[in-house]
């Protein structure tokens, strides 16, 4: 389990282990989130992104765990 700071940004959510890793003061700090709360695919993405960068960016659907469902699937 790893706790990350969560910030709301215009293009999604920024997750950073350290507050000083977020480059812009215009983001809104929302609190903390555990990496365990995400599915395995997103956990791997976070680990990969944070290995080389100060923060990771998730879309709203990744952050909330929403899977895209096409209401009119093509066959």
XYZ file of C-alpha atoms in Angstrom:
75
model
C 0.000 0.000 0.000
C 1.264 3.417 -0.984
C -0.533 6.673 -0.213
C -0.520 9.349 -2.884
C -1.657 12.973 -2.812
C -4.575 13.532 -5.192
C -5.107 16.786 -7.089
C -7.969 17.731 -9.407
C -6.681 19.151 -12.665
C -8.465 20.337 -15.803
C -7.339 17.243 -17.725
C -7.885 14.601 -15.020
C -6.360 13.737 -11.660
C -2.745 14.111 -10.664
C -1.330 11.657 -8.138
C 1.983 12.406 -6.456
C 3.870 10.885 -3.530
C 5.133 14.342 -2.470
C 3.196 17.625 -2.644
C 6.242 19.439 -4.012
C 6.114 17.124 -7.037
C 3.053 18.928 -8.394
C 4.285 21.771 -10.603
C 1.346 24.160 -10.588
C -0.456 25.825 -7.658
C -3.713 25.937 -9.679
C -4.554 22.309 -8.955
C -6.941 21.530 -6.102
C -5.700 19.106 -3.464
C -8.409 16.541 -2.687
C -6.685 14.324 -0.139
C -4.944 10.974 -0.208
C -5.632 7.712 -2.004
C -4.066 4.292 -1.615
C -2.712 2.652 -4.731
C -4.492 -0.529 -3.555
C -7.844 1.087 -4.347
C -7.179 0.895 -8.119
C -7.395 -2.146 -10.361
C -4.156 -3.929 -11.264
C -3.805 -2.273 -14.668
C -3.978 1.229 -13.162
C -1.642 0.193 -10.322
C 0.952 -0.900 -12.908
C 0.535 2.385 -14.787
C 1.016 4.381 -11.572
C 4.132 2.391 -10.624
C 5.602 2.861 -14.102
C 4.808 6.589 -14.279
C 6.035 7.363 -10.760
C 9.267 5.466 -11.319
C 10.455 8.231 -13.665
C 8.169 11.204 -12.987
C 7.176 13.276 -9.935
C 3.465 12.676 -10.577
C 1.087 10.525 -12.625
C -2.060 11.599 -14.440
C -5.263 9.558 -14.512
C -8.458 10.240 -16.404
C -11.698 10.454 -14.435
C -12.715 6.961 -15.597
C -9.378 5.510 -14.438
C -9.594 7.343 -11.126
C -13.155 6.254 -10.383
C -12.734 2.785 -11.901
C -15.423 3.312 -14.503
C -15.214 1.044 -17.503
C -16.274 2.492 -20.819
C -19.420 0.899 -22.159
C -20.441 1.553 -25.730
C -24.265 1.670 -25.759
C -24.336 0.751 -29.435
C -21.634 -1.882 -29.976
C -20.598 -2.643 -33.527
C -20.758 -6.266 -34.605
